[in-house]
């Protein structure tokens, strides 16, 4: 037998009997069900959004370790960049200078990557800036290492050919000039003997009698044997390789032909007074990659340090040329 329930009525100061029919029990079931479902939702969302699952805790730990590793890798890449910069400086200012190789500009060494965004697929990640920055550093270093590797390949090739290079580089005077008395006019600005104007003299003049022997100053191949009534007159050009070439002008006679290979010290012609010349002499030029340089820097097998200083003095004192 179910219990009878009463409710106190303050107006009548008496207890009224509570009707407990089907609707009462239905409302009670609905109320308890609603609040039970509501509490279940509250616990569910609290569990999902406020309390991490074991799997989420494990993933967060892995993510933290990965971020730490990325930061360590970024720092190590910065250290690698410092070391690579030092290697590039030595390559540019020591090795390539010693072997007189062309400089590699920074625009090539540090060129970026054009075109589409290579890191778009990383931009949606958490901590995207760290990941993208690390990936960019790695790509830049890899490209610089590739350029540096190619540079070292070139230096190694030049090193293996160093003996040949030493034979080919101009290293002696083109005429016999032990006492330096034949040194007439040097490299630089001079007064033109014909036009009487100040002009740049791209070689050095050696005064000598007509018929004096002229020597190849380094091993090479004859690329030009030309007879002209003006300018250089009869002149010869030798390609020594490695970017070097030499010119011998105002000759009286030739002793070589185009395509002939010559060695240092071979007689290639004879001093004359042809072309734009005011007296028998040899006009001699040294060029590196087509640019005229001071020939006095290329007599190191012929002169002692004292003789070299004396030649510089004699050549710089003369304000006139023979051509």
JSON list of C-alpha atoms in Angstrom, two decimals, residues 213-301:
[
{"chain": "A", "resi": 213, "resn": "UNK", "atom": "CA", "xyz": [114.64, 38.78, -79.49]},
{"chain": "A", "resi": 214, "resn": "UNK", "atom": "CA", "xyz": [111.23, 38.77, -77.81]},
{"chain": "A", "resi": 215, "resn": "UNK", "atom": "CA", "xyz": [110.30, 35.91, -75.46]},
{"chain": "A", "resi": 216, "resn": "UNK", "atom": "CA", "xyz": [106.97, 34.36, -74.55]},
{"chain": "A", "resi": 217, "resn": "UNK", "atom": "CA", "xyz": [106.50, 35.18, -70.87]},
{"chain": "A", "resi": 218, "resn": "UNK", "atom": "CA", "xyz": [104.45, 32.06, -70.12]},
{"chain": "A", "resi": 219, "resn": "UNK", "atom": "CA", "xyz": [103.24, 28.86, -71.75]},
{"chain": "A", "resi": 220, "resn": "UNK", "atom": "CA", "xyz": [100.28, 29.35, -74.07]},
{"chain": "A", "resi": 221, "resn": "UNK", "atom": "CA", "xyz": [98.81, 29.29, -77.55]},
{"chain": "A", "resi": 222, "resn": "UNK", "atom": "CA", "xyz": [99.33, 31.97, -80.21]},
{"chain": "A", "resi": 223, "resn": "UNK", "atom": "CA", "xyz": [95.88, 33.44, -80.91]},
{"chain": "A", "resi": 224, "resn": "UNK", "atom": "CA", "xyz": [96.88, 36.45, -83.04]},
{"chain": "A", "resi": 225, "resn": "UNK", "atom": "CA", "xyz": [99.69, 37.28, -85.46]},
{"chain": "A", "resi": 226, "resn": "UNK", "atom": "CA", "xyz": [98.74, 40.51, -87.19]},
{"chain": "A", "resi": 227, "resn": "UNK", "atom": "CA", "xyz": [100.51, 42.94, -89.49]},
{"chain": "A", "resi": 228, "resn": "UNK", "atom": "CA", "xyz": [99.12, 46.47, -89.27]},
{"chain": "A", "resi": 229, "resn": "UNK", "atom": "CA", "xyz": [100.46, 49.81, -90.46]},
{"chain": "A", "resi": 230, "resn": "UNK", "atom": "CA", "xyz": [98.77, 51.67, -87.58]},
{"chain": "A", "resi": 231, "resn": "UNK", "atom": "CA", "xyz": [98.16, 51.15, -83.88]},
{"chain": "A", "resi": 232, "resn": "UNK", "atom": "CA", "xyz": [100.08, 48.17, -82.56]},
{"chain": "A", "resi": 233, "resn": "UNK", "atom": "CA", "xyz": [101.79, 47.58, -85.92]},
{"chain": "A", "resi": 234, "resn": "UNK", "atom": "CA", "xyz": [103.00, 44.02, -86.18]},
{"chain": "A", "resi": 235, "resn": "UNK", "atom": "CA", "xyz": [101.81, 42.35, -83.00]},
{"chain": "A", "resi": 236, "resn": "UNK", "atom": "CA", "xyz": [101.30, 38.96, -81.40]},
{"chain": "A", "resi": 237, "resn": "UNK", "atom": "CA", "xyz": [98.80, 37.83, -78.77]},
{"chain": "A", "resi": 238, "resn": "UNK", "atom": "CA", "xyz": [99.19, 34.72, -76.60]},
{"chain": "A", "resi": 239, "resn": "UNK", "atom": "CA", "xyz": [96.38, 33.05, -74.67]},
{"chain": "A", "resi": 240, "resn": "UNK", "atom": "CA", "xyz": [97.92, 31.52, -71.53]},
{"chain": "A", "resi": 241, "resn": "UNK", "atom": "CA", "xyz": [94.70, 30.05, -70.19]},
{"chain": "A", "resi": 242, "resn": "UNK", "atom": "CA", "xyz": [93.34, 30.63, -66.68]},
{"chain": "A", "resi": 243, "resn": "UNK", "atom": "CA", "xyz": [92.12, 34.04, -67.87]},
{"chain": "A", "resi": 244, "resn": "UNK", "atom": "CA", "xyz": [95.60, 35.38, -68.79]},
{"chain": "A", "resi": 245, "resn": "UNK", "atom": "CA", "xyz": [96.74, 36.76, -72.13]},
{"chain": "A", "resi": 246, "resn": "UNK", "atom": "CA", "xyz": [99.71, 38.86, -73.26]},
{"chain": "A", "resi": 247, "resn": "UNK", "atom": "CA", "xyz": [100.27, 41.27, -76.16]},
{"chain": "A", "resi": 248, "resn": "UNK", "atom": "CA", "xyz": [103.59, 42.06, -77.89]},
{"chain": "A", "resi": 249, "resn": "UNK", "atom": "CA", "xyz": [103.41, 45.08, -80.23]},
{"chain": "A", "resi": 250, "resn": "UNK", "atom": "CA", "xyz": [105.47, 47.05, -82.80]},
{"chain": "A", "resi": 251, "resn": "UNK", "atom": "CA", "xyz": [107.49, 43.99, -83.86]},
{"chain": "A", "resi": 252, "resn": "UNK", "atom": "CA", "xyz": [109.86, 43.90, -86.81]},
{"chain": "A", "resi": 253, "resn": "UNK", "atom": "CA", "xyz": [109.40, 40.18, -87.62]},
{"chain": "A", "resi": 254, "resn": "UNK", "atom": "CA", "xyz": [107.33, 37.20, -86.39]},
{"chain": "A", "resi": 255, "resn": "UNK", "atom": "CA", "xyz": [108.72, 33.84, -85.35]},
{"chain": "A", "resi": 256, "resn": "UNK", "atom": "CA", "xyz": [105.41, 32.04, -84.68]},
{"chain": "A", "resi": 257, "resn": "UNK", "atom": "CA", "xyz": [102.07, 31.33, -86.34]},
{"chain": "A", "resi": 258, "resn": "UNK", "atom": "CA", "xyz": [98.47, 31.30, -85.12]},
{"chain": "A", "resi": 259, "resn": "UNK", "atom": "CA", "xyz": [97.58, 28.12, -83.23]},
{"chain": "A", "resi": 260, "resn": "UNK", "atom": "CA", "xyz": [101.19, 27.33, -82.33]},
{"chain": "A", "resi": 261, "resn": "UNK", "atom": "CA", "xyz": [101.82, 26.31, -78.74]},
{"chain": "A", "resi": 262, "resn": "UNK", "atom": "CA", "xyz": [104.77, 28.06, -77.11]},
{"chain": "A", "resi": 263, "resn": "UNK", "atom": "CA", "xyz": [106.61, 27.68, -73.82]},
{"chain": "A", "resi": 264, "resn": "UNK", "atom": "CA", "xyz": [107.96, 30.35, -71.54]},
{"chain": "A", "resi": 265, "resn": "UNK", "atom": "CA", "xyz": [111.24, 31.66, -72.96]},
{"chain": "A", "resi": 266, "resn": "UNK", "atom": "CA", "xyz": [110.55, 30.72, -76.59]},
{"chain": "A", "resi": 267, "resn": "UNK", "atom": "CA", "xyz": [111.50, 33.41, -79.11]},
{"chain": "A", "resi": 268, "resn": "UNK", "atom": "CA", "xyz": [108.24, 34.56, -80.71]},
{"chain": "A", "resi": 269, "resn": "UNK", "atom": "CA", "xyz": [109.44, 37.62, -82.63]},
{"chain": "A", "resi": 270, "resn": "UNK", "atom": "CA", "xyz": [111.86, 40.54, -82.86]},
{"chain": "A", "resi": 271, "resn": "UNK", "atom": "CA", "xyz": [111.73, 44.15, -81.69]},
{"chain": "A", "resi": 272, "resn": "UNK", "atom": "CA", "xyz": [110.76, 46.68, -84.37]},
{"chain": "A", "resi": 273, "resn": "UNK", "atom": "CA", "xyz": [109.31, 50.13, -84.99]},
{"chain": "A", "resi": 274, "resn": "UNK", "atom": "CA", "xyz": [106.02, 49.37, -86.76]},
{"chain": "A", "resi": 275, "resn": "UNK", "atom": "CA", "xyz": [102.57, 50.93, -86.36]},
{"chain": "A", "resi": 276, "resn": "UNK", "atom": "CA", "xyz": [102.11, 53.97, -84.10]},
{"chain": "A", "resi": 277, "resn": "UNK", "atom": "CA", "xyz": [105.66, 54.05, -82.80]},
{"chain": "A", "resi": 278, "resn": "UNK", "atom": "CA", "xyz": [108.33, 56.75, -82.53]},
{"chain": "A", "resi": 279, "resn": "UNK", "atom": "CA", "xyz": [111.39, 54.51, -81.96]},
{"chain": "A", "resi": 280, "resn": "UNK", "atom": "CA", "xyz": [112.36, 50.82, -81.90]},
{"chain": "A", "resi": 281, "resn": "UNK", "atom": "CA", "xyz": [110.82, 49.30, -78.80]},
{"chain": "A", "resi": 282, "resn": "UNK", "atom": "CA", "xyz": [108.49, 46.58, -77.53]},
{"chain": "A", "resi": 283, "resn": "UNK", "atom": "CA", "xyz": [105.09, 47.48, -76.12]},
{"chain": "A", "resi": 284, "resn": "UNK", "atom": "CA", "xyz": [104.05, 44.67, -73.73]},
{"chain": "A", "resi": 285, "resn": "UNK", "atom": "CA", "xyz": [100.66, 44.13, -72.08]},
{"chain": "A", "resi": 286, "resn": "UNK", "atom": "CA", "xyz": [99.29, 41.61, -69.59]},
{"chain": "A", "resi": 287, "resn": "UNK", "atom": "CA", "xyz": [95.53, 41.09, -69.48]},
{"chain": "A", "resi": 288, "resn": "UNK", "atom": "CA", "xyz": [93.39, 39.16, -67.01]},
{"chain": "A", "resi": 289, "resn": "UNK", "atom": "CA", "xyz": [90.00, 38.22, -68.43]},
{"chain": "A", "resi": 290, "resn": "UNK", "atom": "CA", "xyz": [90.45, 40.95, -71.05]},
{"chain": "A", "resi": 291, "resn": "UNK", "atom": "CA", "xyz": [91.35, 43.71, -68.58]},
{"chain": "A", "resi": 292, "resn": "UNK", "atom": "CA", "xyz": [94.82, 45.26, -68.81]},
{"chain": "A", "resi": 293, "resn": "UNK", "atom": "CA", "xyz": [96.88, 45.09, -65.59]},
{"chain": "A", "resi": 294, "resn": "UNK", "atom": "CA", "xyz": [100.31, 46.38, -64.64]},
{"chain": "A", "resi": 295, "resn": "UNK", "atom": "CA", "xyz": [102.88, 44.02, -66.27]},
{"chain": "A", "resi": 296, "resn": "UNK", "atom": "CA", "xyz": [105.50, 44.80, -63.62]},
{"chain": "A", "resi": 297, "resn": "UNK", "atom": "CA", "xyz": [103.56, 42.56, -61.24]},
{"chain": "A", "resi": 298, "resn": "UNK", "atom": "CA", "xyz": [104.36, 39.61, -63.50]},
{"chain": "A", "resi": 299, "resn": "UNK", "atom": "CA", "xyz": [108.18, 39.60, -63.59]},
{"chain": "A", "resi": 300, "resn": "UNK", "atom": "CA", "xyz": [108.60, 37.63, -60.35]},
{"chain": "A", "resi": 301, "resn": "UNK", "atom": "CA", "xyz": [110.84, 34.95, -61.89]}
]
